[in-house]
Amino acid sequence: MTMPFARRDFLLATTLFLAVPRLAVAADRFAKSPWRKLTDSDWKKRLPPESYEVLRHEDTERAGSSPLLGEHRKGTFVCLGCGLPLFKSAWKFESGTGWPSFYTAIPGSFGTKVDHLLAIETRTEYHCAQCLGHQGHIFNDGPKPTGLRYCNNGVALKFVPA
């Protein structure tokens, strides 16, 4: 009597085991992106030096240095590395931090990870979902309606006017 249940449990466990890797890959719609196949050398050739350091090595541009701080036209901010749309210009706000800031992002455009680089705080770092290029950090001190501040390196973005 217990034998059919044991077999059913075994088949269910085997099915789940085999399905999990497929589910994980399916959840990442950019898993097979050609942008992820570029080597570090390829990126270095494609990007300006400061953009390369930020996007590929998680550097931070000098505060106040981005021309995008003054960009107020209608349009879309895209990843400089691969062109994936990240933010609508209507979501940009003046944070006074010296980096372009947005209170929300286009759904599915980012992956996040915990950043422990600063000993005094734990931050949430975000990367372009398509090319994995570092963009910036998310803070909980932004305006309504989200209360978030996506603090982005300007050299990691390109503005596309509407």
PDB file of C-alpha atoms in Angstrom:
ATOM      1  CA  MET A   1       0.000   0.000   0.000  1.00  0.00           C
ATOM      2  CA  THR A   2       2.865   2.417   0.674  1.00  0.00           C
ATOM      3  CA  MET A   3       4.660   1.438  -2.499  1.00  0.00           C
ATOM      4  CA  PRO A   4       2.452   3.496  -4.930  1.00  0.00           C
ATOM      5  CA  PHE A   5       2.894   6.602  -2.772  1.00  0.00           C
ATOM      6  CA  ALA A   6       6.644   6.132  -2.631  1.00  0.00           C
ATOM      7  CA  ARG A   7       6.757   5.810  -6.403  1.00  0.00           C
ATOM      8  CA  ARG A   8       4.536   8.885  -6.840  1.00  0.00           C
ATOM      9  CA  ASP A   9       6.740  10.867  -4.447  1.00  0.00           C
ATOM     10  CA  PHE A  10       9.835   9.745  -6.323  1.00  0.00           C
ATOM     11  CA  LEU A  11       8.347  10.753  -9.690  1.00  0.00           C
ATOM     12  CA  LEU A  12       7.210  14.123  -8.328  1.00  0.00           C
ATOM     13  CA  ALA A  13      10.617  14.817  -6.778  1.00  0.00           C
ATOM     14  CA  THR A  14      12.407  13.809  -9.990  1.00  0.00           C
ATOM     15  CA  THR A  15      10.123  16.007 -12.097  1.00  0.00           C
ATOM     16  CA  LEU A  16      10.684  18.992  -9.812  1.00  0.00           C
ATOM     17  CA  PHE A  17      14.442  18.406  -9.739  1.00  0.00           C
ATOM     18  CA  LEU A  18      14.605  18.379 -13.525  1.00  0.00           C
ATOM     19  CA  ALA A  19      12.239  21.345 -13.898  1.00  0.00           C
ATOM     20  CA  VAL A  20      13.946  23.717 -11.438  1.00  0.00           C
ATOM     21  CA  PRO A  21      16.982  24.572 -13.609  1.00  0.00           C
ATOM     22  CA  ARG A  22      14.643  25.251 -16.545  1.00  0.00           C
ATOM     23  CA  LEU A  23      12.451  27.472 -14.388  1.00  0.00           C
ATOM     24  CA  ALA A  24      15.465  29.460 -13.210  1.00  0.00           C
ATOM     25  CA  VAL A  25      16.606  30.074 -16.791  1.00  0.00           C
ATOM     26  CA  ALA A  26      13.083  30.916 -17.938  1.00  0.00           C
ATOM     27  CA  ALA A  27      12.787  33.516 -15.171  1.00  0.00           C
ATOM     28  CA  ASP A  28      15.760  35.425 -16.636  1.00  0.00           C
ATOM     29  CA  ARG A  29      14.445  36.603 -20.002  1.00  0.00           C
ATOM     30  CA  PHE A  30      17.902  37.894 -20.929  1.00  0.00           C
ATOM     31  CA  ALA A  31      19.839  34.739 -19.979  1.00  0.00           C
ATOM     32  CA  LYS A  32      20.847  34.127 -23.609  1.00  0.00           C
ATOM     33  CA  SER A  33      21.502  37.761 -24.433  1.00  0.00           C
ATOM     34  CA  PRO A  34      24.473  38.253 -26.775  1.00  0.00           C
ATOM     35  CA  TRP A  35      25.474  41.202 -24.550  1.00  0.00           C
ATOM     36  CA  ARG A  36      26.338  38.729 -21.809  1.00  0.00           C
ATOM     37  CA  LYS A  37      28.734  36.899 -24.088  1.00  0.00           C
ATOM     38  CA  LEU A  38      31.020  39.906 -24.598  1.00  0.00           C
ATOM     39  CA  THR A  39      34.416  39.638 -22.944  1.00  0.00           C
ATOM     40  CA  ASP A  40      35.874  42.286 -20.681  1.00  0.00           C
ATOM     41  CA  SER A  41      38.197  43.232 -23.553  1.00  0.00           C
ATOM     42  CA  ASP A  42      35.187  43.625 -25.892  1.00  0.00           C
ATOM     43  CA  TRP A  43      33.506  45.954 -23.382  1.00  0.00           C
ATOM     44  CA  LYS A  44      36.680  47.986 -22.957  1.00  0.00           C
ATOM     45  CA  LYS A  45      36.791  48.607 -26.728  1.00  0.00           C
ATOM     46  CA  ARG A  46      33.082  49.505 -26.938  1.00  0.00           C
ATOM     47  CA  LEU A  47      32.765  51.946 -24.036  1.00  0.00           C
ATOM     48  CA  PRO A  48      34.351  55.253 -23.034  1.00  0.00           C
ATOM     49  CA  PRO A  49      36.885  54.653 -20.205  1.00  0.00           C
ATOM     50  CA  GLU A  50      34.759  56.066 -17.357  1.00  0.00           C
ATOM     51  CA  SER A  51      31.641  54.245 -18.578  1.00  0.00           C
ATOM     52  CA  TYR A  52      33.621  51.013 -18.836  1.00  0.00           C
ATOM     53  CA  GLU A  53      34.793  51.325 -15.212  1.00  0.00           C
ATOM     54  CA  VAL A  54      31.261  51.992 -13.956  1.00  0.00           C
ATOM     55  CA  LEU A  55      29.342  49.475 -16.075  1.00  0.00           C
ATOM     56  CA  ARG A  56      31.823  46.606 -15.953  1.00  0.00           C
ATOM     57  CA  HIS A  57      33.709  47.159 -12.670  1.00  0.00           C
ATOM     58  CA  GLU A  58      31.072  48.822 -10.457  1.00  0.00           C
ATOM     59  CA  ASP A  59      32.943  52.098 -10.138  1.00  0.00           C
ATOM     60  CA  THR A  60      31.160  55.385  -9.350  1.00  0.00           C
ATOM     61  CA  GLU A  61      31.440  58.574 -11.359  1.00  0.00           C
ATOM     62  CA  ARG A  62      32.336  61.821  -9.614  1.00  0.00           C
ATOM     63  CA  ALA A  63      29.227  63.524  -8.174  1.00  0.00           C
ATOM     64  CA  GLY A  64      27.959  66.461 -10.197  1.00  0.00           C
ATOM     65  CA  SER A  65      29.891  65.508 -13.330  1.00  0.00           C
ATOM     66  CA  SER A  66      27.092  64.068 -15.473  1.00  0.00           C
ATOM     67  CA  PRO A  67      25.557  66.205 -18.223  1.00  0.00           C
ATOM     68  CA  LEU A  68      22.391  64.122 -17.697  1.00  0.00           C
ATOM     69  CA  LEU A  69      21.777  65.954 -14.411  1.00  0.00           C
ATOM     70  CA  GLY A  70      20.392  68.827 -16.479  1.00  0.00           C
ATOM     71  CA  GLU A  71      18.449  66.649 -18.931  1.00  0.00           C
ATOM     72  CA  HIS A  72      14.740  67.505 -18.625  1.00  0.00           C
ATOM     73  CA  ARG A  73      13.338  66.741 -22.063  1.00  0.00           C
ATOM     74  CA  LYS A  74      10.688  64.089 -22.627  1.00  0.00           C
ATOM     75  CA  GLY A  75      12.212  60.728 -23.489  1.00  0.00           C
ATOM     76  CA  THR A  76      13.787  57.563 -22.144  1.00  0.00           C
ATOM     77  CA  PHE A  77      17.041  56.858 -20.335  1.00  0.00           C
ATOM     78  CA  VAL A  78      18.589  53.629 -21.658  1.00  0.00           C
ATOM     79  CA  CYS A  79      21.597  51.539 -20.639  1.00  0.00           C
ATOM     80  CA  LEU A  80      24.701  52.912 -22.365  1.00  0.00           C
ATOM     81  CA  GLY A  81      26.063  49.365 -22.627  1.00  0.00           C
ATOM     82  CA  CYS A  82      23.207  47.688 -24.487  1.00  0.00           C
ATOM     83  CA  GLY A  83      20.396  50.178 -25.060  1.00  0.00           C
ATOM     84  CA  LEU A  84      17.803  48.547 -22.787  1.00  0.00           C
ATOM     85  CA  PRO A  85      15.195  51.146 -21.726  1.00  0.00           C
ATOM     86  CA  LEU A  86      15.519  51.743 -17.970  1.00  0.00           C
ATOM     87  CA  PHE A  87      13.702  54.948 -16.978  1.00  0.00           C
ATOM     88  CA  LYS A  88      11.125  57.349 -18.413  1.00  0.00           C
ATOM     89  CA  SER A  89      12.108  61.019 -18.127  1.00  0.00           C
ATOM     90  CA  ALA A  90       8.897  61.743 -16.189  1.00  0.00           C
ATOM     91  CA  TRP A  91      10.310  59.660 -13.304  1.00  0.00           C
ATOM     92  CA  LYS A  92      13.477  61.757 -12.964  1.00  0.00           C
ATOM     93  CA  PHE A  93      13.762  64.163 -10.046  1.00  0.00           C
ATOM     94  CA  GLU A  94      16.368  66.491  -8.583  1.00  0.00           C
ATOM     95  CA  SER A  95      17.749  64.676  -5.536  1.00  0.00           C
ATOM     96  CA  GLY A  96      20.581  67.105  -4.819  1.00  0.00           C
ATOM     97  CA  THR A  97      23.026  64.177  -4.646  1.00  0.00           C
ATOM     98  CA  GLY A  98      24.955  64.925  -7.835  1.00  0.00           C
ATOM     99  CA  TRP A  99      23.714  61.854  -9.739  1.00  0.00           C
ATOM    100  CA  PRO A 100      20.677  61.415 -11.993  1.00  0.00           C
ATOM    101  CA  SER A 101      17.868  60.097  -9.779  1.00  0.00           C
ATOM    102  CA  PHE A 102      14.572  58.387 -10.546  1.00  0.00           C
ATOM    103  CA  TYR A 103      11.725  57.278  -8.279  1.00  0.00           C
ATOM    104  CA  THR A 104      10.842  54.165 -10.287  1.00  0.00           C
ATOM    105  CA  ALA A 105      12.147  52.050 -13.166  1.00  0.00           C
ATOM    106  CA  ILE A 106      10.747  50.169 -16.141  1.00  0.00           C
ATOM    107  CA  PRO A 107       9.606  46.776 -14.780  1.00  0.00           C
ATOM    108  CA  GLY A 108      12.057  43.956 -15.472  1.00  0.00           C
ATOM    109  CA  SER A 109      14.900  46.268 -16.476  1.00  0.00           C
ATOM    110  CA  PHE A 110      17.090  45.573 -13.441  1.00  0.00           C
ATOM    111  CA  GLY A 111      18.547  42.854 -11.318  1.00  0.00           C
ATOM    112  CA  THR A 112      19.620  43.686  -7.778  1.00  0.00           C
ATOM    113  CA  LYS A 113      22.120  42.462  -5.240  1.00  0.00           C
ATOM    114  CA  VAL A 114      23.218  43.437  -1.758  1.00  0.00           C
ATOM    115  CA  ASP A 115      26.312  45.637  -1.649  1.00  0.00           C
ATOM    116  CA  HIS A 116      28.449  45.526   1.519  1.00  0.00           C
ATOM    117  CA  LEU A 117      31.269  47.670   0.114  1.00  0.00           C
ATOM    118  CA  LEU A 118      30.678  50.467   2.600  1.00  0.00           C
ATOM    119  CA  ALA A 119      31.266  49.320   6.174  1.00  0.00           C
ATOM    120  CA  ILE A 120      28.730  51.779   7.561  1.00  0.00           C
ATOM    121  CA  GLU A 121      25.730  50.640   5.509  1.00  0.00           C
ATOM    122  CA  THR A 122      24.294  47.850   3.403  1.00  0.00           C
ATOM    123  CA  ARG A 123      23.017  49.057   0.043  1.00  0.00           C
ATOM    124  CA  THR A 124      20.958  47.590  -2.783  1.00  0.00           C
ATOM    125  CA  GLU A 125      22.930  47.694  -6.018  1.00  0.00           C
ATOM    126  CA  TYR A 126      21.182  47.404  -9.363  1.00  0.00           C
ATOM    127  CA  HIS A 127      22.414  46.210 -12.740  1.00  0.00           C
ATOM    128  CA  CYS A 128      20.947  46.254 -16.241  1.00  0.00           C
ATOM    129  CA  ALA A 129      18.991  43.017 -16.658  1.00  0.00           C
ATOM    130  CA  GLN A 130      20.188  42.568 -20.251  1.00  0.00           C
ATOM    131  CA  CYS A 131      23.960  43.211 -20.174  1.00  0.00           C
ATOM    132  CA  LEU A 132      24.494  43.081 -16.369  1.00  0.00           C
ATOM    133  CA  GLY A 133      26.112  46.526 -16.446  1.00  0.00           C
ATOM    134  CA  HIS A 134      26.266  48.296 -13.069  1.00  0.00           C
ATOM    135  CA  GLN A 135      23.978  51.321 -12.938  1.00  0.00           C
ATOM    136  CA  GLY A 136      23.819  52.466  -9.315  1.00  0.00           C
ATOM    137  CA  HIS A 137      22.102  51.969  -5.954  1.00  0.00           C
ATOM    138  CA  ILE A 138      18.534  52.149  -4.651  1.00  0.00           C
ATOM    139  CA  PHE A 139      17.800  54.157  -1.508  1.00  0.00           C
ATOM    140  CA  ASN A 140      14.617  54.614   0.538  1.00  0.00           C
ATOM    141  CA  ASP A 141      14.753  58.416   0.588  1.00  0.00           C
ATOM    142  CA  GLY A 142      12.988  59.261  -2.657  1.00  0.00           C
ATOM    143  CA  PRO A 143       9.748  61.135  -3.333  1.00  0.00           C
ATOM    144  CA  LYS A 144       6.198  59.820  -3.532  1.00  0.00           C
ATOM    145  CA  PRO A 145       4.699  57.712  -4.910  1.00  0.00           C
ATOM    146  CA  THR A 146       7.399  55.057  -4.312  1.00  0.00           C
ATOM    147  CA  GLY A 147       9.690  56.629  -1.718  1.00  0.00           C
ATOM    148  CA  LEU A 148      12.619  55.166  -3.672  1.00  0.00           C
ATOM    149  CA  ARG A 149      15.640  56.861  -5.199  1.00  0.00           C
ATOM    150  CA  TYR A 150      17.377  55.032  -8.022  1.00  0.00           C
ATOM    151  CA  CYS A 151      20.720  56.837  -7.828  1.00  0.00           C
ATOM    152  CA  ASN A 152      22.241  56.242 -11.261  1.00  0.00           C
ATOM    153  CA  ASN A 153      25.683  56.883 -12.689  1.00  0.00           C
ATOM    154  CA  GLY A 154      25.169  59.240 -15.624  1.00  0.00           C
ATOM    155  CA  VAL A 155      28.019  57.630 -17.583  1.00  0.00           C
ATOM    156  CA  ALA A 156      26.051  54.345 -17.529  1.00  0.00           C
ATOM    157  CA  LEU A 157      23.070  55.971 -19.272  1.00  0.00           C
ATOM    158  CA  LYS A 158      22.170  57.384 -22.643  1.00  0.00           C
ATOM    159  CA  PHE A 159      19.195  59.703 -23.135  1.00  0.00           C
ATOM    160  CA  VAL A 160      16.887  59.054 -26.090  1.00  0.00           C
ATOM    161  CA  PRO A 161      14.539  62.015 -26.754  1.00  0.00           C
ATOM    162  CA  ALA A 162      10.876  61.223 -27.460  1.00  0.00           C
TER     163      ALA A 162
END
